[in-house]
Amino acid sequence: MRAVDIIRKKRDGGKLTKNELSFFIDGYLRNEVPDYQMSSFLMAVYFSGMNDEETVALTEVMLSSGVVLDLKDIKSIKIGKHSTGGVGDKVSIILAPVVAAAGIKVPKISGRGLGHTGGTIDKLASIPGLRTNIPLSKFRENLETIGFSIMEQTEEMAPADKELYALRDATATIESISLVASSIMSKKLSEGTDGLVLDVKTGSGAFMKNLEDARKLAQLMVKIGNSEGVRTVALITDMNEPLGKAVGNSLEIKECILGLRGRCEPDLMEIVLTLSAWMLYLADRISEDMETQMLNGHLLKRYKDEVVGYINNGNALKKFIEFVDAQHGNPEAVFNLSLLPSAKHIKPVKAPRDGFITRLDAWAVGQASVLLGAGRETMVDDIDHAAGIILNRKSGDHVTEGDAIAVLHTNDDSRIKEAEEIFLSGVEIGDRAPAPRKLIREIVF
Ligand code: URA
């Protein structure tokens, strides 16, 4: 077998076998296949695509390049959750303690943010002292005793994805649905869960800008998960507007804590409740009939009510405090939000006219937030944990000229004007309130 023949076969639209994929990917990790051949291969995949069978095989090869967590000795059912990323997407930080309060184990391996989408690890790092680079033994202990743990991806988990992702970034081959699906699923399957709920975002602030692509990605990831014996459900959710009111790390942690205290913004609450409900369902599922009841809403409502109960009785907040404490964070910060980082410079963004907000574009808000220091433009950039944006108004709200639609937070005011301009480029105000957004667009399983 020669690397060049595999590249040619894919270039000409051929279907690759698992053996061929394994030869190519494993050879790359052993430095036997050079970067220039891997780059051509990625471009060939980008243009020729891969069928579902090839994508499943590629995922298996990438998964077996590293370790899969063996959590079998933890007896309770384990359900994972993953989001393809969005602006103000802090769902995991509320959902993990909520689902743990229901007695389900939630092992969560998360990433840092890149570009306009935030990462769970960066958000958590704004809690003084909190560590996510914990040893695997501590991760397991937290999972057993608290019910959830969140750690950074280690070098040993799906290393092929780490290498390939960096090369895809540099060769304009990120946007291939097969490559995205195998990249995400190789990491998620290495978590060793029994079930998985995926939040596939669609809209201006998401990776998949249109519903059709989001649907293809969701279907492919669900197929990969199920074919590997991990029961997988994907919810396609709206990301044309940021979730909740806070964008930026420390600001989002404050919003999560308020949410766990029962004061969650309605759009954020809807996503947390629905995803949590599907996780509870996957943990309980014993018959096809339950699936029908989830879809017709009866069972979904019951699970959502159960989840609300864990927030209202304080059990989810208690789990979160235990987590912060166990991962070396200062639990006092959960009670006293002034212990979380706050910015030196604060600037309101004023409404240019009277009317209803008809658009509050997630991409523009995300870009403005990066300019304020809340996100990275490259993987090696530092971030300002206090930076970000509070949205005082969202689409559908009425404003009077001069009202503060949002407040910008930063420690470096050199780009505040540019951030304000980008923010305002994403705002539209009209005479009539827009139709309410449909947050949950589709369910795929
Ligand atoms: N997130 C990933 O983990 N991989 C991709 O390819 C795209 C988004």
mmCIF file of C-alpha atoms in Angstrom, residues 90 94 97 116 119 130 138 155 158 178 186 230 259 265 304 357 381 387 402:
data_model
loop_
_atom_site.group_PDB
_atom_site.id
_atom_site.type_symbol
_atom_site.label_atom_id
_atom_site.label_comp_id
_atom_site.label_asym_id
_atom_site.label_seq_id
_atom_site.Cartn_x
_atom_site.Cartn_y
_atom_site.Cartn_z
ATOM 1 C CA LYS A 90 -22.967 27.919 28.589
ATOM 2 C CA ILE A 94 -25.871 24.227 34.146
ATOM 3 C CA PRO A 97 -24.979 19.383 37.740
ATOM 4 C CA HIS A 116 -16.261 33.715 18.130
ATOM 5 C CA GLY A 119 -15.280 27.014 25.264
ATOM 6 C CA LEU A 130 -10.601 26.023 39.468
ATOM 7 C CA LYS A 138 -9.459 12.662 40.104
ATOM 8 C CA GLU A 155 -2.804 14.170 24.865
ATOM 9 C CA ALA A 158 -7.915 10.822 20.039
ATOM 10 C CA SER A 178 -17.345 13.916 7.194
ATOM 11 C CA SER A 186 -13.735 10.328 17.907
ATOM 12 C CA VAL A 230 -23.527 4.463 22.115
ATOM 13 C CA GLY A 259 -29.511 29.909 36.503
ATOM 14 C CA GLU A 265 -33.059 33.356 31.028
ATOM 15 C CA LYS A 304 -38.458 18.596 32.001
ATOM 16 C CA ILE A 357 -35.244 44.479 18.068
ATOM 17 C CA ASP A 381 -3.720 33.786 22.397
ATOM 18 C CA ALA A 387 -14.265 40.651 29.081
ATOM 19 C CA GLY A 402 -30.669 55.929 23.676
#
